[in-house]
Each structure stands twice: as C-alpha cells, then as structure tokens.
Short mmCIF file of C-alpha atoms in Angstrom, two decimals:
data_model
loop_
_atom_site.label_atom_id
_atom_site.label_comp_id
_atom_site.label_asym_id
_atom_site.label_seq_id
_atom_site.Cartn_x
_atom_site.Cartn_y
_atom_site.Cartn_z
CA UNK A 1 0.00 0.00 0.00
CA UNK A 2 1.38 3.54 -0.84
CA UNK A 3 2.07 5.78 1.74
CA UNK A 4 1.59 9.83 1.07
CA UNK A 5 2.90 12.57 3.48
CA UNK A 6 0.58 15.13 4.84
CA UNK A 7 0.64 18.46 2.57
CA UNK A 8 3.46 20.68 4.05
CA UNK A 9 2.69 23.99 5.86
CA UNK A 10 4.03 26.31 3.56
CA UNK A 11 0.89 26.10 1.55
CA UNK A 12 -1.71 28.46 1.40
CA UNK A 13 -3.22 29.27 4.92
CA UNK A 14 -6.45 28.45 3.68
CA UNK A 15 -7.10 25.38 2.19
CA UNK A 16 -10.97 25.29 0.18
CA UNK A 17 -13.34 24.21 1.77
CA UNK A 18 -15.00 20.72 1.26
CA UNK A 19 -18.53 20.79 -0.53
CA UNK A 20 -20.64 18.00 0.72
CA UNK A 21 -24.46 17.77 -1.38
CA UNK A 22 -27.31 16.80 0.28
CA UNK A 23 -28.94 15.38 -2.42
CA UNK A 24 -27.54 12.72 -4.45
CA UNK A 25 -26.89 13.46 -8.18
CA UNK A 26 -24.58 10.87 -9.21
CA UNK A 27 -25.57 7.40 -10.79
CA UNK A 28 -26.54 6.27 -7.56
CA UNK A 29 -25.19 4.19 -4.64
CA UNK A 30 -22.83 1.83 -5.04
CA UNK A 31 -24.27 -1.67 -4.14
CA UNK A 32 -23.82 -3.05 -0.73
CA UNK A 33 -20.70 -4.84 -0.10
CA UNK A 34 -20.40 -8.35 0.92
CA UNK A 35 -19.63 -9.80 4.33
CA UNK A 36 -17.13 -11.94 2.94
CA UNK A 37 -15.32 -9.24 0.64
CA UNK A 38 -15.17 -6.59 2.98
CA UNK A 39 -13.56 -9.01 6.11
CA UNK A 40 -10.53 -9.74 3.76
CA UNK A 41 -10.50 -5.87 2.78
CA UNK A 42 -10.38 -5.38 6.61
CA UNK A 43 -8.07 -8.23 7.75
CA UNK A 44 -5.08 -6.42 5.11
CA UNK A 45 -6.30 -2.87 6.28
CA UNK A 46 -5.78 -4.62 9.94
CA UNK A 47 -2.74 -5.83 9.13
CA UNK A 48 -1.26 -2.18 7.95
CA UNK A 49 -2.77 -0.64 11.39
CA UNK A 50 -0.54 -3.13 13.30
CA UNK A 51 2.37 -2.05 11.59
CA UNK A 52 1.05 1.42 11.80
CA UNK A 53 1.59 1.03 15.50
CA UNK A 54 4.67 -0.21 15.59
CA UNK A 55 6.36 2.64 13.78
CA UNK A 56 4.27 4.84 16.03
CA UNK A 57 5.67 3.38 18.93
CA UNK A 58 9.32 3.18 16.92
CA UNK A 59 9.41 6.65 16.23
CA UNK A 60 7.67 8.51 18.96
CA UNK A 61 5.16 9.87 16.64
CA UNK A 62 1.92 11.82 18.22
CA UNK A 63 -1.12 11.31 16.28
CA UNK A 64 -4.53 12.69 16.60
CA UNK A 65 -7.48 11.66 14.85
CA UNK A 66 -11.05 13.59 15.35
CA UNK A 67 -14.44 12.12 13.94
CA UNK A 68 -17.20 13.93 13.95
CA UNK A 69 -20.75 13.88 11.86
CA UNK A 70 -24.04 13.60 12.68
CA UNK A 71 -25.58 11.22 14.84
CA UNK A 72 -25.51 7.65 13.25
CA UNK A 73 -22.96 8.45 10.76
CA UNK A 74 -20.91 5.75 12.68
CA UNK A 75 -18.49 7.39 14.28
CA UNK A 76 -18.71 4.86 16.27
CA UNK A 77 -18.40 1.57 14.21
CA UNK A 78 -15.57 2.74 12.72
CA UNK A 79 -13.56 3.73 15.65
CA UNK A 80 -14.26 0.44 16.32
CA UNK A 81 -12.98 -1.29 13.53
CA UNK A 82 -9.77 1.12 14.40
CA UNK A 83 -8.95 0.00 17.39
CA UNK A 84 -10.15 -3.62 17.69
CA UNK A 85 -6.69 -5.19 16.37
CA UNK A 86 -4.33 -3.34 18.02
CA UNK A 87 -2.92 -2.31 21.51
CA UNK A 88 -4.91 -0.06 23.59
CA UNK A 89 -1.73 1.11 25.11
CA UNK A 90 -1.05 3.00 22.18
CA UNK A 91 -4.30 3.85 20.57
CA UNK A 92 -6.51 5.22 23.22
CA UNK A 93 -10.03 6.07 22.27
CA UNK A 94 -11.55 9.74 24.04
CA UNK A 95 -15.25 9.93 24.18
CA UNK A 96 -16.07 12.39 26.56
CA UNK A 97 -18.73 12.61 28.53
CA UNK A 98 -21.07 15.98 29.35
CA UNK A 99 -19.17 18.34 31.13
CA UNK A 100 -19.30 18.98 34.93
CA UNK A 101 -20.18 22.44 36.53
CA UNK A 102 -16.33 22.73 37.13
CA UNK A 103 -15.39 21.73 33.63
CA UNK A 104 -17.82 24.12 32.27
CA UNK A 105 -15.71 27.48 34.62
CA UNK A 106 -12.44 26.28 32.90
CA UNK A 107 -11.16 27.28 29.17
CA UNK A 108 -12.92 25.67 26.58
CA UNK A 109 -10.80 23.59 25.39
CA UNK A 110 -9.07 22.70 28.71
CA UNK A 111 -10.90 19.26 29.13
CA UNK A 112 -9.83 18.29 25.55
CA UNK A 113 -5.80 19.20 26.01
CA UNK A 114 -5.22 16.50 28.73
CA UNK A 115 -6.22 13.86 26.52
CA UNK A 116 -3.52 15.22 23.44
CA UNK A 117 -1.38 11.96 22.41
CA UNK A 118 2.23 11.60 23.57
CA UNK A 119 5.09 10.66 22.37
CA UNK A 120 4.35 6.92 20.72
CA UNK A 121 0.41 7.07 20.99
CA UNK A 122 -2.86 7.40 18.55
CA UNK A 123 -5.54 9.63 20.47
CA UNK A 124 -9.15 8.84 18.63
CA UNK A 125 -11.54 11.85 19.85
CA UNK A 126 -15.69 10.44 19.09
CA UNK A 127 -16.78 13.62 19.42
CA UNK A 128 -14.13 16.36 20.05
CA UNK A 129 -13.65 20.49 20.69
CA UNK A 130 -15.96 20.88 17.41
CA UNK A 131 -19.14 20.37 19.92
CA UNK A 132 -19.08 24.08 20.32
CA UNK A 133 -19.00 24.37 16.65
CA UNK A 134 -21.98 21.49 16.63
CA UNK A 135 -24.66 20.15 19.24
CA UNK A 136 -23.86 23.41 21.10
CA UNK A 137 -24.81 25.76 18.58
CA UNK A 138 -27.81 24.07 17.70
CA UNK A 139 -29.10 22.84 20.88
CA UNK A 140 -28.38 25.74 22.47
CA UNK A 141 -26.07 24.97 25.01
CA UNK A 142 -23.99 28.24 24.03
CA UNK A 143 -24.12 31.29 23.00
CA UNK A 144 -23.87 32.54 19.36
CA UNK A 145 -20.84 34.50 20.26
CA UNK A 146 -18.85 31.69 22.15
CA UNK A 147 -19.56 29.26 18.72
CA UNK A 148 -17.83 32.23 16.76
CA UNK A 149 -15.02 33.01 19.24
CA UNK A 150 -14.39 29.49 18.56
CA UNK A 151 -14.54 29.28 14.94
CA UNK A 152 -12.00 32.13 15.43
CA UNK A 153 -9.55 30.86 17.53
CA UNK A 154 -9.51 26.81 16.79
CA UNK A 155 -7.39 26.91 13.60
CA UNK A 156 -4.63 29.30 15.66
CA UNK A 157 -4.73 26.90 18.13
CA UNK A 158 -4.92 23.35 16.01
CA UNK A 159 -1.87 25.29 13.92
CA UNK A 160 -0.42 25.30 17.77
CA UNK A 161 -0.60 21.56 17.86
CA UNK A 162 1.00 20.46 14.47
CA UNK A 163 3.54 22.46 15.08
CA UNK A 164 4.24 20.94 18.23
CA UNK A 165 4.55 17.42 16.61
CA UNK A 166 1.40 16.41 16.50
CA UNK A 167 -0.60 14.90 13.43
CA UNK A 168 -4.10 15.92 13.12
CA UNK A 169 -6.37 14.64 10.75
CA UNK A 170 -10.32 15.65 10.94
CA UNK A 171 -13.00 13.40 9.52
CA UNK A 172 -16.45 13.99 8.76
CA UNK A 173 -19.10 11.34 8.08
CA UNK A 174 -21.57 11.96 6.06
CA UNK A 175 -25.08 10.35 6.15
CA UNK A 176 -28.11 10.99 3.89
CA UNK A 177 -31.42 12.07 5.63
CA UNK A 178 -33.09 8.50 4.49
CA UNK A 179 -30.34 6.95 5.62
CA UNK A 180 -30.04 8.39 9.57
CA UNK A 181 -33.70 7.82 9.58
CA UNK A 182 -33.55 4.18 8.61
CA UNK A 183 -30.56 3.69 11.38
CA UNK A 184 -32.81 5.61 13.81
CA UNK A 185 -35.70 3.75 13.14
CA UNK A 186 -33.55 0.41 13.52
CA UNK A 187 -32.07 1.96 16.90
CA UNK A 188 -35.35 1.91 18.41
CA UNK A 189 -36.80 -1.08 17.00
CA UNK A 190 -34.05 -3.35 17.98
CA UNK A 191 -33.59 -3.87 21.76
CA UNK A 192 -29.36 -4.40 21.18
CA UNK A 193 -29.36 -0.83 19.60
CA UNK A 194 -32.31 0.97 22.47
CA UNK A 195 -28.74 2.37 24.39
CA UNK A 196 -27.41 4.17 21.70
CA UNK A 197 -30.74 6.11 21.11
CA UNK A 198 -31.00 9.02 23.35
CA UNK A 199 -33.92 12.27 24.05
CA UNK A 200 -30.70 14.63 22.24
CA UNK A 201 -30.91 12.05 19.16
CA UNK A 202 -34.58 12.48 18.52
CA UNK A 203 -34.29 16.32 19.59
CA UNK A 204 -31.30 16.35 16.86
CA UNK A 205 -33.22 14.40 14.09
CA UNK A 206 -35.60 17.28 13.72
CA UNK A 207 -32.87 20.03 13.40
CA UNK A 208 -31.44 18.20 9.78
CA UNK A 209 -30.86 21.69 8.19
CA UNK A 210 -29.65 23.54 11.38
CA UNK A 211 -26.75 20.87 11.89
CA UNK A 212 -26.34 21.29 7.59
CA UNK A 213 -25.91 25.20 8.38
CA UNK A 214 -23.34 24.69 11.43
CA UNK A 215 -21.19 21.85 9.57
CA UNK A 216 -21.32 24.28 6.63
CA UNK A 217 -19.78 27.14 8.59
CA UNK A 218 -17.34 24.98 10.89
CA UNK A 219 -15.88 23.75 7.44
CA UNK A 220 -15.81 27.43 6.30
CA UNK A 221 -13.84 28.29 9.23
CA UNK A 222 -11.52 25.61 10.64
CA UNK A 223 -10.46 23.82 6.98
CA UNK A 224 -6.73 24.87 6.87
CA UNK A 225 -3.80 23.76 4.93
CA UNK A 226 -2.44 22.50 8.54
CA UNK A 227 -5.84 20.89 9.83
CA UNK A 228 -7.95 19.81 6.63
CA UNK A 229 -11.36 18.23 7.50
CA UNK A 230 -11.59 14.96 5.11
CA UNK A 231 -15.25 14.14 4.07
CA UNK A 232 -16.17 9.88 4.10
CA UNK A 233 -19.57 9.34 2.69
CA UNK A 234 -21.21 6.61 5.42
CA UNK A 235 -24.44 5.95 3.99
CA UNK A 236 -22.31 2.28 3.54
CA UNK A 237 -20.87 1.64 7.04
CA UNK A 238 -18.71 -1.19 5.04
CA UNK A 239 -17.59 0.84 2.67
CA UNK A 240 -16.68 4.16 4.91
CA UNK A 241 -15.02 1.88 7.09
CA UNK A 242 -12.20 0.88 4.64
CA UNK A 243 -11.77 4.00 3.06
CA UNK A 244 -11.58 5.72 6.27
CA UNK A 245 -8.82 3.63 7.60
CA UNK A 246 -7.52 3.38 4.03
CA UNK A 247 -7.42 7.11 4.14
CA UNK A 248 -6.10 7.08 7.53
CA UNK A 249 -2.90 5.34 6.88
CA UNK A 250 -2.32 6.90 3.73
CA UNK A 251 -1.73 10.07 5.92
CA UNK A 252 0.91 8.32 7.87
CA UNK A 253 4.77 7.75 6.96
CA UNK A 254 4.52 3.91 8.44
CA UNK A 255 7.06 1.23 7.22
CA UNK A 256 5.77 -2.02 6.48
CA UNK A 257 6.46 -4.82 9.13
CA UNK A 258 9.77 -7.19 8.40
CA UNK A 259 8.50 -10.84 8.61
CA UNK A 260 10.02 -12.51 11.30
CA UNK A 261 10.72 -16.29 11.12
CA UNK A 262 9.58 -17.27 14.93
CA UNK A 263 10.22 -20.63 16.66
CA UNK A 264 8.36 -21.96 19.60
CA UNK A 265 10.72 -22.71 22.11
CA UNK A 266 10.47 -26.25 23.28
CA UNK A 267 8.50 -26.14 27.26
CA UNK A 268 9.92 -27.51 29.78
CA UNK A 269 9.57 -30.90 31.15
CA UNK A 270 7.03 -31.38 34.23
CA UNK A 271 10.09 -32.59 36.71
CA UNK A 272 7.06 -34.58 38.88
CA UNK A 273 4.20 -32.16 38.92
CA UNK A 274 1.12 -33.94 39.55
CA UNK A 275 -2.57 -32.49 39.14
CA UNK A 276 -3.43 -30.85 42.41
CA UNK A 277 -6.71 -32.84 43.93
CA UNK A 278 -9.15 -30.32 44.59
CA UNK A 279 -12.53 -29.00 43.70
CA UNK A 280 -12.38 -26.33 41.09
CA UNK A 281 -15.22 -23.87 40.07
CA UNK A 282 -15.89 -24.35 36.28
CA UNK A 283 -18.39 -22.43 34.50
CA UNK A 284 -21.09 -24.07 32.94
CA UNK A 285 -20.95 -24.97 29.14
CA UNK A 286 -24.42 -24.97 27.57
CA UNK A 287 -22.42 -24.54 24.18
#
C-alpha cells in the first residue's frame, strides 16, 4: 500500500473548503458490499494498522485523529474497527462525557488538552472540541458568540498543535437524511441498539438543516492547509469503514512490518508435577 505525506505547511493558509451535497446526483449508490469481501478488505487494512503502530511506537510519533458527523454516521463503528486489532496502550479512544459544573468554569478547550497523544500514541476523539461548533450551537447549550469566538480561535490553536509534533487529521461522516432515519428507526426497533438512542438524538433528528448550516460554517472556518477536515460518505458503514482507515494510513509515513521467522521454544519438562486434587469452580458450558 502507498504511503503519502501530509501536505506541508508552507501552503496556502487556507485550504478550500469541502462541498458536501445533500442530495444525491450521481448514478446512484454503489451496491452493498459483501460480508465476505469486505472481512478480507479489513483483515489487510488490519494488518497495515498493526504495523502502523509499531512505527508509532518506533518513532515517537503523536497522532490525533477527530471524527465527527451527525448522529448515526458511525463514528462509532468505525472507531471500532480502528482499534479492535491493536494495543490499547497505544491507541486510546476519548469519548467524553457531558461536562461537569467545574469543567464548564475552565477554558474551553481545557478538558480536551489532557487527553492530546504523547510521544508513541494514537488519540481517537468520538466527538471532540468541534461540539461548540456542533450540538452546542444548535441545541443551544452556548451562546452565538462563544460558537464564533471558537470558529475564530480553533485553527490558531490546532496550527499550535501540528507544530508541536502532533498529526491531526479531521474526519467527517456523512449520512443521507433516508439513511439516519432508517438507522434511527432500527435503533429503536431493535432492543441491542435501544442504548445508543438518546432524548438529544430524537431532539437532533428534527434540526437536519440547522446541523447542515453549522457543519457548513465549521468547514468554512476551521479547513486549513495544517488541519484539513476529510469528508467519508457513510451511507455504507462497510464501505466508509475501509476507506476511512484506508485514508487514515495513507496520511501516515509507516514502514511495512519485516516478517520474522519465529520458533516456539520447546517447554519444559514437568520434573514430577502432579494435578493438584481439589474442587475447582468451572463455568457451565451450555455450548
């Protein structure tokens, strides 16, 4: 798999900003993906995360990746997919919860900058700083003039972070009005899906074009040559997934793993240890 550098800072401040269309005008959707197809996609993308980590953990590299997108774009599922191969010692996933009377007297974006990756670690935000920019603004939960102080200061203070080492990439997922009500619908319908539904989903759901106007402007403000948002359509979770990750590690400067030839060593012999006679607790196996 190629590997690309990130775009180098002495472009444009500026970069232009993504267009996303809310109606589809292309051919149409491309067909859903089979099970079996996209696990053998996933086990190679897998395979490249592993030895992602390794050169993060080689080189000391700080990476942080932000998702963010309306509510069951599937954020979520593909953090998931992410993070399910590798160590959690150095990807560690941030999904914080709502903030607490003393969180809310601090500096915005205090809560966020304890959580920044260190040296040798991949910090996944599921939600980040862009709250203000988001479910704030439309929910109310600030003011109008805190979601623009924001939009002013975040790409002076994400320009603050790459140059301090870290990488940043910003994705948005993208889901289709038909499409967030068919996941909603299934979210409340099936009783394994009832947690993820919440009284903020439903009260979201109805606001469709006052999230479309607060993306709009977040991506007007905060798309810079430094911090680019990248744009994954998720109608197809299967499909997002891989070229998210594919995306992801095209970003990064990896190496791929050197096969090592590995031998068991031979175990030892038992030198006269006997089976201890005693009652042990097993579990029951019904399977």
């Amino acid at each position: 798999m190629g590997k690309k550098k990130r775009g180098n800072h002495n472009r444009q401040a500026q970069a232009p900003v993504p267009v996303i269309q809310e109606q589809d005008t292309g051919a149409g959707p491309l067909p859903k993906m089979k099970r079996k197809e996209y696990e053998k996609q996933m086990r190679i993308l897998h395979g490249e995360l592993v030895a992602m980590q390794e050169w993060v953990k080689g080189s000391g590299a700080k990476i942080c990746v932000v998702f963010e997108g309306r509510d069951t774009a599937g954020k979520g599922g593909t953090i998931k997919r992410i993070t399910e191969r590798v160590s959690p010692r150095v990807f560690r996933v941030v999904a914080l919860p709502t903030p607490t009377e003393r969180e809310k007297s601090q500096m915005y974006v205090q809560r966020y900058v304890q959580h920044f990756p260190a040296g040798g670690e991949v910090v996944i935000f599921d939600r980040s700083w862009y709250n203000r920019a988001g479910v704030e603004r439309v929910m109310g939960f600030c003011k109008p003039e805190e979601t623009e102080r924001f939009l002013e200061l975040v790409p002076a203070w994400e320009k603050a972070m790459t140059d301090s080492g870290i990488l940043l990439l910003k994705y948005w997922l993208e889901v289709s009005p038909d499409e967030q009500t068919r996941r909603l619908e299934s979210r409340i319908n099936d009783p394994r899906k009832t947690w993820k539904l919440s009284a903020m989903d439903l009260k979201s759901y109805s606001r469709w074009y006052d999230y479309s106007r607060a993306r709009d402007a977040m991506f007007a403000a905060t798309d810079t040559a430094w911090a680019p948002w990248y744009i994954a359509d998720a109608d197809n979770k299967r499909r997002a997934r891989l070229n998210v990750i594919s995306h992801l590690l095209g970003q990064i400067p990896y190496k791929p793993l050197a096969h090592q030839d590995i031998t068991l060593p031979k175990r030892q012999p038992p030198r006269g240890y006997v089976q201890p006679d005693v009652v042990l607790r097993h579990i029951p196996a019904p399977f």
